[in-house]
mmCIF file of C-alpha atoms and ligand atoms in Angstrom:
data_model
loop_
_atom_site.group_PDB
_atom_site.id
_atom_site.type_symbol
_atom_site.label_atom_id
_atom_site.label_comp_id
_atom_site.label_asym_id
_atom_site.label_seq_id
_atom_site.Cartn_x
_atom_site.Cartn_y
_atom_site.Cartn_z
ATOM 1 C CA UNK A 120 -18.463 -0.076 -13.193
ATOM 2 C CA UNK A 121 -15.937 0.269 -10.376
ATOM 3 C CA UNK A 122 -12.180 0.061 -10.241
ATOM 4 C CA UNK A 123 -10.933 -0.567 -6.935
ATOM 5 C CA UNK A 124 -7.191 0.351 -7.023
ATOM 6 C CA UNK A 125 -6.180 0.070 -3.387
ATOM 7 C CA UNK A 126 -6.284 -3.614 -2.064
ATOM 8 C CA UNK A 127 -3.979 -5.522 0.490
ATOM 9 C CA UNK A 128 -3.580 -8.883 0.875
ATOM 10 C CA UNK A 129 -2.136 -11.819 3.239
ATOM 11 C CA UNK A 130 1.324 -10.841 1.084
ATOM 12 C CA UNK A 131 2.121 -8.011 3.418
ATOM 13 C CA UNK A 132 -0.869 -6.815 6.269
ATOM 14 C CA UNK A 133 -3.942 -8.149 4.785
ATOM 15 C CA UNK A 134 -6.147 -10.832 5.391
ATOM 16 C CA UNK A 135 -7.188 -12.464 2.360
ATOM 17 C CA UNK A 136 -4.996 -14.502 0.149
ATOM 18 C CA UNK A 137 -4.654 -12.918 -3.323
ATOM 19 C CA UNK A 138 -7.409 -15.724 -4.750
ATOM 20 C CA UNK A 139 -9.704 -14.679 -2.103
ATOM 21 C CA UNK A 140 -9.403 -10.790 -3.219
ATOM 22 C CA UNK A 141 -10.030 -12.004 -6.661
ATOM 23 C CA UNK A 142 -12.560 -13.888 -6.220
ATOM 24 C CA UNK A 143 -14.416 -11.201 -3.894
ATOM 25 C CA UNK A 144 -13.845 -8.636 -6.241
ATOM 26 C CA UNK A 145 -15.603 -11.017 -8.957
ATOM 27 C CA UNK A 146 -18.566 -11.504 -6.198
ATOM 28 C CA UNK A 147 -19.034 -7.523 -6.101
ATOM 29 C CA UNK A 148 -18.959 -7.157 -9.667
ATOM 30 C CA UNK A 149 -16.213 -4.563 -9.644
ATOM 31 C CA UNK A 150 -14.490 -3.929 -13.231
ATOM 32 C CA UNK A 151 -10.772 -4.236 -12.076
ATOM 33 C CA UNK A 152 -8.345 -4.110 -9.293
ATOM 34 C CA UNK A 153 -5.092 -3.320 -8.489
ATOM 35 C CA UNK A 154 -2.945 -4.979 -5.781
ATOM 36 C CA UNK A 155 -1.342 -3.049 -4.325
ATOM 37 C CA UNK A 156 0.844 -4.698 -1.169
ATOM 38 C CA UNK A 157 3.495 -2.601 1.117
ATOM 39 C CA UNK A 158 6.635 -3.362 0.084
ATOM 40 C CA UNK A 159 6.161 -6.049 -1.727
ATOM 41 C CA UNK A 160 5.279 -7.773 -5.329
ATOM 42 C CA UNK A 161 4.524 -11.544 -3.916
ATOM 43 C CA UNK A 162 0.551 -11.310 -4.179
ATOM 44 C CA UNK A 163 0.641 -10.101 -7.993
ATOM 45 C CA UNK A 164 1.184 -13.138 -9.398
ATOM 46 C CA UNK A 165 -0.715 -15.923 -7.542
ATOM 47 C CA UNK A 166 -3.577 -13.665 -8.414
ATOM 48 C CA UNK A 167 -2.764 -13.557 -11.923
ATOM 49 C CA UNK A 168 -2.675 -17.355 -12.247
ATOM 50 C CA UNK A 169 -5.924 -17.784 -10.563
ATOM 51 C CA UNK A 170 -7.261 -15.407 -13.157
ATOM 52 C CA UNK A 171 -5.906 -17.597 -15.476
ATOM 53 C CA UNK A 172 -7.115 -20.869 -14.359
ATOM 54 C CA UNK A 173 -10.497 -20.136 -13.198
ATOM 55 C CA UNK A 174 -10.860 -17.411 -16.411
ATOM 56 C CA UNK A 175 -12.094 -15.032 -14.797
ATOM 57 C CA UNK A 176 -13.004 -12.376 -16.213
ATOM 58 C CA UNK A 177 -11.735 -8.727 -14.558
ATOM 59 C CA UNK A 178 -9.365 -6.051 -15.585
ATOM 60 C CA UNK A 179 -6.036 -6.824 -13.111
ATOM 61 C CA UNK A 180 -3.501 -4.580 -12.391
ATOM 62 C CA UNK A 181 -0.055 -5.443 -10.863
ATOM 63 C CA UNK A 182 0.663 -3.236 -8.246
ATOM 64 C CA UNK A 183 2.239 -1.894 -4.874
ATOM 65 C CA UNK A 184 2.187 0.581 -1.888
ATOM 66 C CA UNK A 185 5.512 1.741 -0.791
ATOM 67 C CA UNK A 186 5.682 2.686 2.986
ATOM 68 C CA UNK A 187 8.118 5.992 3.198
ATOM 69 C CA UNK A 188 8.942 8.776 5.513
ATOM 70 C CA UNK A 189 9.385 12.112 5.126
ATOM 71 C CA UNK A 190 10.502 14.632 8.097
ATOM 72 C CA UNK A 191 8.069 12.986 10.576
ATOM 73 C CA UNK A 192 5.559 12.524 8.110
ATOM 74 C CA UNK A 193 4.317 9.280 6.730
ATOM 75 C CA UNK A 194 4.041 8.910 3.624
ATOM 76 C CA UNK A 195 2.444 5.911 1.145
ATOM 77 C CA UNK A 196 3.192 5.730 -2.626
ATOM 78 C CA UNK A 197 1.425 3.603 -5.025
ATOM 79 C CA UNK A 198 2.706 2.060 -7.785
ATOM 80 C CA UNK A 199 0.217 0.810 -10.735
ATOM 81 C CA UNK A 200 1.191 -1.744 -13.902
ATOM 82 C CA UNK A 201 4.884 -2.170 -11.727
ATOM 83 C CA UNK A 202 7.457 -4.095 -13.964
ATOM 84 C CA UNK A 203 7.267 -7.089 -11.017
ATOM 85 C CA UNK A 204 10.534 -8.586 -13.401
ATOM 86 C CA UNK A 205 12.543 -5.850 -12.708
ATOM 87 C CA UNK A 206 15.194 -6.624 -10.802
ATOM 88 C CA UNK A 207 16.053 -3.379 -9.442
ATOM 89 C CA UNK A 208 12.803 -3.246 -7.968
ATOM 90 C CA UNK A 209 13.372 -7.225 -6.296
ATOM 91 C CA UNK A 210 16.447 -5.959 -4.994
ATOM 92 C CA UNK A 211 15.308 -3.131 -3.404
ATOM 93 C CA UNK A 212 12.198 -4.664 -1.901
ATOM 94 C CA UNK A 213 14.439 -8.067 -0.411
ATOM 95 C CA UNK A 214 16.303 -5.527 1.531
ATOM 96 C CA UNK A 215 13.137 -3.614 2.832
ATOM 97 C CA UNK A 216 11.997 -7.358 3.595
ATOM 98 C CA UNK A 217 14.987 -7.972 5.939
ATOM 99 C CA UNK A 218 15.079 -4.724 7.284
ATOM 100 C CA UNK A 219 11.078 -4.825 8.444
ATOM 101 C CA UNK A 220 12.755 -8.156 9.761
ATOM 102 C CA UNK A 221 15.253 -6.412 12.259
ATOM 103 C CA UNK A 222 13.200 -3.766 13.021
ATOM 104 C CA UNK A 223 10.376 -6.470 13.941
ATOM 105 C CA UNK A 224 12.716 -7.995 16.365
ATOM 106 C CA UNK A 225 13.953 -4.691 18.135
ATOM 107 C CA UNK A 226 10.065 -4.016 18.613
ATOM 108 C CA UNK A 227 9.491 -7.514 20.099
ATOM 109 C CA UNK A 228 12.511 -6.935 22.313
ATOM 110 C CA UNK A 229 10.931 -3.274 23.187
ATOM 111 C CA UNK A 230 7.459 -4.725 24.120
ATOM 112 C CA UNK A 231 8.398 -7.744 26.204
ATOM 113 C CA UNK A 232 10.581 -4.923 28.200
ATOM 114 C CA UNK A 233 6.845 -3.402 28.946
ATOM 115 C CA UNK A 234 5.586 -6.553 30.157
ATOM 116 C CA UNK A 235 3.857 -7.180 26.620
ATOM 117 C CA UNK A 236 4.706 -11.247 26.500
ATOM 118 C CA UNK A 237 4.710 -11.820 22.867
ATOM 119 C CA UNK A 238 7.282 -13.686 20.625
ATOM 120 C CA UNK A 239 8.968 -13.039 17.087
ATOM 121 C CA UNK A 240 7.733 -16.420 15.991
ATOM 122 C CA UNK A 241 4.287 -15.677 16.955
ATOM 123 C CA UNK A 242 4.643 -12.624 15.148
ATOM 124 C CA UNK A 243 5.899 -14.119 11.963
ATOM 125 C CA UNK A 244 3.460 -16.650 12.123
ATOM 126 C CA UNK A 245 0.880 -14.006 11.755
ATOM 127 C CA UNK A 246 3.413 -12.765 8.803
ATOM 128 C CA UNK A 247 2.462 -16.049 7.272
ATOM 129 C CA UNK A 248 6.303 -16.049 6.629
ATOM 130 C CA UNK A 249 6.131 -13.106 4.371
ATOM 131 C CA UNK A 250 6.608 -9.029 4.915
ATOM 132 C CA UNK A 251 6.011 -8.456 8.217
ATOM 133 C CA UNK A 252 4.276 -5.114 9.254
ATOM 134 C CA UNK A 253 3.176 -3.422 12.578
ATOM 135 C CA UNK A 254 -0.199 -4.780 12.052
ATOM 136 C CA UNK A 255 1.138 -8.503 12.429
ATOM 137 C CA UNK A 256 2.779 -7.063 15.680
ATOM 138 C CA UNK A 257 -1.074 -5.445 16.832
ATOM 139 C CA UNK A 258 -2.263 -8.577 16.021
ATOM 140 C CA UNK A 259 -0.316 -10.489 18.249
ATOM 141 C CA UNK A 260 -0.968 -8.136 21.312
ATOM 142 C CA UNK A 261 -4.312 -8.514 20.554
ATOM 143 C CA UNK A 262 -4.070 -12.551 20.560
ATOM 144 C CA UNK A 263 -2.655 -11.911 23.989
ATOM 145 C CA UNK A 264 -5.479 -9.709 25.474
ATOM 146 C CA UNK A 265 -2.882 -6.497 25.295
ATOM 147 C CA UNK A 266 -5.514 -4.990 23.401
ATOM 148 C CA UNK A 267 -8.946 -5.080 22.188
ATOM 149 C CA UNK A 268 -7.937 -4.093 18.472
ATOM 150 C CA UNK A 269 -5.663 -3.262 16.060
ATOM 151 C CA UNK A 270 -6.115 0.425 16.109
ATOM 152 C CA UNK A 271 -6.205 0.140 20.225
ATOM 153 C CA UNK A 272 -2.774 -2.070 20.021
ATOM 154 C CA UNK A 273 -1.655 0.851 17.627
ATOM 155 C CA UNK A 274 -2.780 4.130 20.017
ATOM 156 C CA UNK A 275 -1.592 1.956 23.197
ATOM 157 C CA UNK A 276 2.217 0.791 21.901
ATOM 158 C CA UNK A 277 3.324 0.996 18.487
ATOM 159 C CA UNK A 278 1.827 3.969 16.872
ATOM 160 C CA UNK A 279 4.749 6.402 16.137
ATOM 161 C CA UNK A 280 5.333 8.093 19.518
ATOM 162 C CA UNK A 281 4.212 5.304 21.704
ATOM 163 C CA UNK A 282 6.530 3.263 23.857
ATOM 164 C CA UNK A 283 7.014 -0.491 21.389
ATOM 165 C CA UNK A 284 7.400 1.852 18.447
ATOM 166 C CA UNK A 285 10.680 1.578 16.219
ATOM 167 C CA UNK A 286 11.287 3.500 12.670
ATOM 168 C CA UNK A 287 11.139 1.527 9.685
ATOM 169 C CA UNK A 288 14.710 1.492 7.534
ATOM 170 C CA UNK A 289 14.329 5.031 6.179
ATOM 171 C CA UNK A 290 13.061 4.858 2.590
ATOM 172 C CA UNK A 291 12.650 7.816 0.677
ATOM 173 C CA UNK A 292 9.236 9.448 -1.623
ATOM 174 C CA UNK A 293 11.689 10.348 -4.023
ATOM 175 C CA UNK A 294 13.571 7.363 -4.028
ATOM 176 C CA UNK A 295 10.310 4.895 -4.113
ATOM 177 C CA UNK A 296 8.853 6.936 -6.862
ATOM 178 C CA UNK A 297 11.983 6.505 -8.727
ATOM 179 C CA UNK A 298 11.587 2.791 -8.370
ATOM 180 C CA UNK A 299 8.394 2.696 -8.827
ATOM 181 C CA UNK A 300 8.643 4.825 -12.618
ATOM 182 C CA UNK A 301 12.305 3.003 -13.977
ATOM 183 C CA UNK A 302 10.267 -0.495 -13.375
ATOM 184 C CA UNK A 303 7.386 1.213 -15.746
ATOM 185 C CA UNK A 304 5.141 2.139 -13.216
ATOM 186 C CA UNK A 305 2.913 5.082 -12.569
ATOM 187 C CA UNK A 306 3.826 6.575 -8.988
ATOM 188 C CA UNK A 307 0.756 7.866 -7.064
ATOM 189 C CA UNK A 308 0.209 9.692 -3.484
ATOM 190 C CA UNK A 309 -1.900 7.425 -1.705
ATOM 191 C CA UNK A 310 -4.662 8.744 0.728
ATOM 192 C CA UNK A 311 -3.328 12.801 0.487
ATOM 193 C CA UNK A 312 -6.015 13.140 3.375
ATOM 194 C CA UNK A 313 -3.821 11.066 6.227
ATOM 195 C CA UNK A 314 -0.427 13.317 5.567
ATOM 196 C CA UNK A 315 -2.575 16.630 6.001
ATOM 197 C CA UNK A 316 -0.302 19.026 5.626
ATOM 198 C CA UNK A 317 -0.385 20.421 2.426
ATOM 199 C CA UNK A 318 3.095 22.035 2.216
ATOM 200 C CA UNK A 319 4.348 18.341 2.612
ATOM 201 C CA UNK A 320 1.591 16.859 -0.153
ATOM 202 C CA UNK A 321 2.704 19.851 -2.553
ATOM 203 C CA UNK A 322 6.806 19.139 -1.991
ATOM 204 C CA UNK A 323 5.454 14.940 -2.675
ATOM 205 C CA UNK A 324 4.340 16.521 -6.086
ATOM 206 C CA UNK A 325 7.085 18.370 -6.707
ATOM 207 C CA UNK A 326 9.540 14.579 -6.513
ATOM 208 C CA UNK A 327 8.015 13.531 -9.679
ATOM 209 C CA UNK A 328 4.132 11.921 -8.374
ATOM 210 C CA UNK A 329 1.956 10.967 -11.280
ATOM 211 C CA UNK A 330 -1.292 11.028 -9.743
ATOM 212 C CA UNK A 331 -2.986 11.719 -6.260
ATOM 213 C CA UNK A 332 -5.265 9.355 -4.815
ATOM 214 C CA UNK A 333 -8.528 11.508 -4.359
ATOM 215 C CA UNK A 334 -10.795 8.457 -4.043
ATOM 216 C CA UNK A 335 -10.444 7.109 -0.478
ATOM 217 C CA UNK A 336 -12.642 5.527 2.676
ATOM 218 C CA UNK A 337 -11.700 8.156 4.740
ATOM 219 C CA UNK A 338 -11.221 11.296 2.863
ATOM 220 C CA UNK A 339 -14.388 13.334 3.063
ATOM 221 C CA UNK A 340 -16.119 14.790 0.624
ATOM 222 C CA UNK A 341 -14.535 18.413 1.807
ATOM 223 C CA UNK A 342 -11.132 16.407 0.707
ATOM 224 C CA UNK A 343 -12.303 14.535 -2.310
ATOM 225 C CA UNK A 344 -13.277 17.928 -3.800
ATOM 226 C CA UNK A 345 -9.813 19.616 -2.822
ATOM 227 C CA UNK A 346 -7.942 16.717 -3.976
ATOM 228 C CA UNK A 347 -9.681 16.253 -7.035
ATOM 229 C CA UNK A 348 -9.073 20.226 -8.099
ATOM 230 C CA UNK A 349 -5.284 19.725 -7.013
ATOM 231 C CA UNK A 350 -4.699 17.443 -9.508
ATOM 232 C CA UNK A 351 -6.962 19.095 -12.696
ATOM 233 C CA UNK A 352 -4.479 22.314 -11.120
ATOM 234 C CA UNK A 353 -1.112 20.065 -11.281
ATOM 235 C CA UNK A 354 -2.381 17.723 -14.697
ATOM 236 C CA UNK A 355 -2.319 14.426 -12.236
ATOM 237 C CA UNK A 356 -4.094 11.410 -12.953
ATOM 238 C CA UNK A 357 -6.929 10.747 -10.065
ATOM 239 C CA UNK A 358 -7.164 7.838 -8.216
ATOM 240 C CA UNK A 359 -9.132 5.883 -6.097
ATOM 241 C CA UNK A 360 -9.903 2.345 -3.834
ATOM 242 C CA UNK A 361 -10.664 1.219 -0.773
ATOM 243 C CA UNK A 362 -7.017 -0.072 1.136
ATOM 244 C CA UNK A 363 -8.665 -3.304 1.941
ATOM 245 C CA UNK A 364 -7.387 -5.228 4.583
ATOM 246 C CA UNK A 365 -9.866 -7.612 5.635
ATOM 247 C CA UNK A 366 -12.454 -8.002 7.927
ATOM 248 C CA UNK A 367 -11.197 -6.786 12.125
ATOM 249 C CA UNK A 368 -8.440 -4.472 10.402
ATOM 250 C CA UNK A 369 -10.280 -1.485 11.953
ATOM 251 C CA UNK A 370 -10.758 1.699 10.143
ATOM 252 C CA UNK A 371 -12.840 1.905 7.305
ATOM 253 C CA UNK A 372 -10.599 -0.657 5.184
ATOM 254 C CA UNK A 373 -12.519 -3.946 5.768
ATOM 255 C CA UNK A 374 -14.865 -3.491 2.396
ATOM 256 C CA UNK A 375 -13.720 -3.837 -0.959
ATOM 257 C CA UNK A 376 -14.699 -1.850 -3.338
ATOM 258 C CA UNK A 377 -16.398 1.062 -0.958
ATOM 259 C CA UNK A 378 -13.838 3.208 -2.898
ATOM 260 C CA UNK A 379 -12.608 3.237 -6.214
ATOM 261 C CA UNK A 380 -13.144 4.706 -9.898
ATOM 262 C CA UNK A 381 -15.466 4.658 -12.590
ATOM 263 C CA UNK A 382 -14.386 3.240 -16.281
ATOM 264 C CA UNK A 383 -14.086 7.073 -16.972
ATOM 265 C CA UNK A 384 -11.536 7.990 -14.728
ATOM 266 C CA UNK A 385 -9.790 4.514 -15.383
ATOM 267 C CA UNK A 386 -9.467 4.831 -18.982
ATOM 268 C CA UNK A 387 -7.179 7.852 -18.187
ATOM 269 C CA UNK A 388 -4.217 6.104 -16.224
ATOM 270 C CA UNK A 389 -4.444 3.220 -19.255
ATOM 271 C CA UNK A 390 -4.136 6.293 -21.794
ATOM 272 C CA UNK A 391 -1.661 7.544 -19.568
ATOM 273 C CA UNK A 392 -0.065 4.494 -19.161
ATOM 274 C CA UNK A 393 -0.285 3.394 -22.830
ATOM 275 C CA UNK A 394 1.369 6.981 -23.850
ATOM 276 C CA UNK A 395 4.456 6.086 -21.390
ATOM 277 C CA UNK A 396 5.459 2.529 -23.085
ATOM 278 C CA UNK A 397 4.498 4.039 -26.461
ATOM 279 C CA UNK A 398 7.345 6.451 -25.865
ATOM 280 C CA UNK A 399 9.558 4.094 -23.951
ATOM 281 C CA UNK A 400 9.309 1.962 -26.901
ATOM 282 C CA UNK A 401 9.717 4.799 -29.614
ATOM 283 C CA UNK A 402 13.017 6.061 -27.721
ATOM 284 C CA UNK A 403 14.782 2.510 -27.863
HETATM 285 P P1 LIG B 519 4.550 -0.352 8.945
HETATM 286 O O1 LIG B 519 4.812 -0.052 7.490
HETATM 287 O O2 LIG B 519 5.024 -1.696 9.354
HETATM 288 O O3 LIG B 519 5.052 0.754 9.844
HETATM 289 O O4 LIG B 519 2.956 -0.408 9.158
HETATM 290 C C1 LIG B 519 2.168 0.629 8.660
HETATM 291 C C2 LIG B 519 0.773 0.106 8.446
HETATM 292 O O5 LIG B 519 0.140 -0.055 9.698
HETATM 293 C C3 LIG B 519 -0.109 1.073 7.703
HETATM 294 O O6 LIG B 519 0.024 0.936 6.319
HETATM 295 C C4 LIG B 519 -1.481 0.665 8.164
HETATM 296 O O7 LIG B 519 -1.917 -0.466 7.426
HETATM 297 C C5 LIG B 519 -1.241 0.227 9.585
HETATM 298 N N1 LIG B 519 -1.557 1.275 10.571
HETATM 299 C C6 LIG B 519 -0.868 2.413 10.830
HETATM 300 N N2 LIG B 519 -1.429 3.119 11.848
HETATM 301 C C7 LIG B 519 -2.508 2.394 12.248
HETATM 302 C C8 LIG B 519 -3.513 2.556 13.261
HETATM 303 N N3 LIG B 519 -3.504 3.640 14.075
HETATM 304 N N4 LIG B 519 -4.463 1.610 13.378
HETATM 305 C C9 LIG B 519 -4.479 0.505 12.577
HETATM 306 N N5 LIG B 519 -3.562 0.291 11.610
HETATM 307 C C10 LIG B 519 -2.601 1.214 11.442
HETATM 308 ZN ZN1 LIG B 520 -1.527 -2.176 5.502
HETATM 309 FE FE1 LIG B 521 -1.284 3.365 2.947
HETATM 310 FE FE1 LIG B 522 -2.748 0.632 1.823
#
């Protein structure tokens, strides 16, 4: 039984709607899920109703991936069993909204001066009027022949370094895993494997993380191993899913479920997570 704890959808980059992730993860027969969108919360509960309504039957947990920086390093934390009530955490994430906004528009602005003719609307459009990431701007230079694909849009203008490129609003790991644990969540490193460097991944630790994500398309199994001993070293939870985006989102994030955990490895973060409100609850 698998637990695929990774999994965008059309609420930030993805490209299935939250009922569509649901019911594909019902159609692979994995255990449980977590949603886990950049930035924001909006997918968690249209895929909780549909759960309800169609009573379904698979083990959902509200989640998110917050996009940060760190030196030059980027750096993704996940968030599992979020408080998506909290208001702190709403706040926060509006103002991320608007910023990825501004910054959208300043990267528009910075591609038609390179002769890329694409528009904000089109862009937003893509957005489906929600959270809109660079892979809504790849998109569109793809839709205009600028590129072939998302990854070539990337390596051609907007990866960081390359001439359309603008920096997010600069959003902290220690701040988002702050967030991320006063609105009840767990705070995990997503994919340790793309940062690298493992004086960064140890200072990540050192902010507070709960749990490393060992389990992940394109970690190898040189890295799983690592991983997996860094956190038995550290006493992290391990983690593990596929960062599905949808099918033509390059890498190896177009299957669901290719990564995740087993029921074993799950039934630690609930412990985990069932210890936490157990002691919230005892200290109020
Ligand atoms: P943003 O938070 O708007 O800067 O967008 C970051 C997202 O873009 C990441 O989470 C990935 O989903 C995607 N991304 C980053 N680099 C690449 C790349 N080289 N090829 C395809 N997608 C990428
Ligand atoms: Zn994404
Ligand atoms: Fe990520
Ligand atoms: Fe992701």
């Amino acid at each position: 039984m698998l637990y695929d704890l990774h999994v965008h959808t059309t609420a930030s980059d993805g490209l299935s709607s939250p009922e569509e992730v649901i019911a594909m993860a019902v159609k692979r027969g994995l255990a449980g899920l977590a949603i886990t969108d950049h930035d924001t919360i909006d997918g968690i509960e249209p895929a909780r109703k549909f759960i309800e309504d169609t009573g379904i039957s698979i083990d959902f947990i509200p989640g998110i991936e917050l996009n940060t920086d760190y030196g030059e390093a980027e750096v993704h934390i996940l968030g599992y069993f979020i408080d998506y009530d909290d208001l702190k955490l709403i706040d926060r994430l509006n103002y991320i909204r608007q910023e990825r906004y501004h910054r959208a528009e300043k990267m528009v602005a910075k591609l038609q001066a390179l002769g890329c003719n694409i528009r904000l609307e089109q862009v937003q459009q893509l957005a489906q009027g929600d959270l809109i990431g660079r892979p809504h701007i790849a998109r569109a230079l793809c839709l205009k022949g600028y590129a072939l694909s998302e990854p070539e849009a990337f390596g051609k203008y907007i990866a960081r370094g390359r001439p359309g490129y603008v920096p997010r609003y600069k959003f902290s790991p220690y701040e988002a895993i702050g967030l991320i644990k006063q609105s009840g969540g767990i705070a995990i490193l997503a994919h340790p494997g793309l940062i690298r460097d493992a004086v960064i991944i140890n200072e990540i630790i050192g902010m507070g993380i709960e749990g490393i994500e060992v389990y992940y398309p394109e970690h190898g199994s040189e890295q799983e191993f690592a991983f997996k001993r860094l956190a038995t070293e550290k006493n992290l939870l391990i983690s593990g899913g596929s960062d599905y985006h949808g099918r033509g989102s390059g890498k190896k994030r177009e299957q669901l479920g290719i990564s995740g955990i087993d029921e074993d490895i799950m039934g630690r973060i609930r412990a985990y997570y069932e210890r936490k409100i157990s002691f919230k609850l005892n200290k109020n």
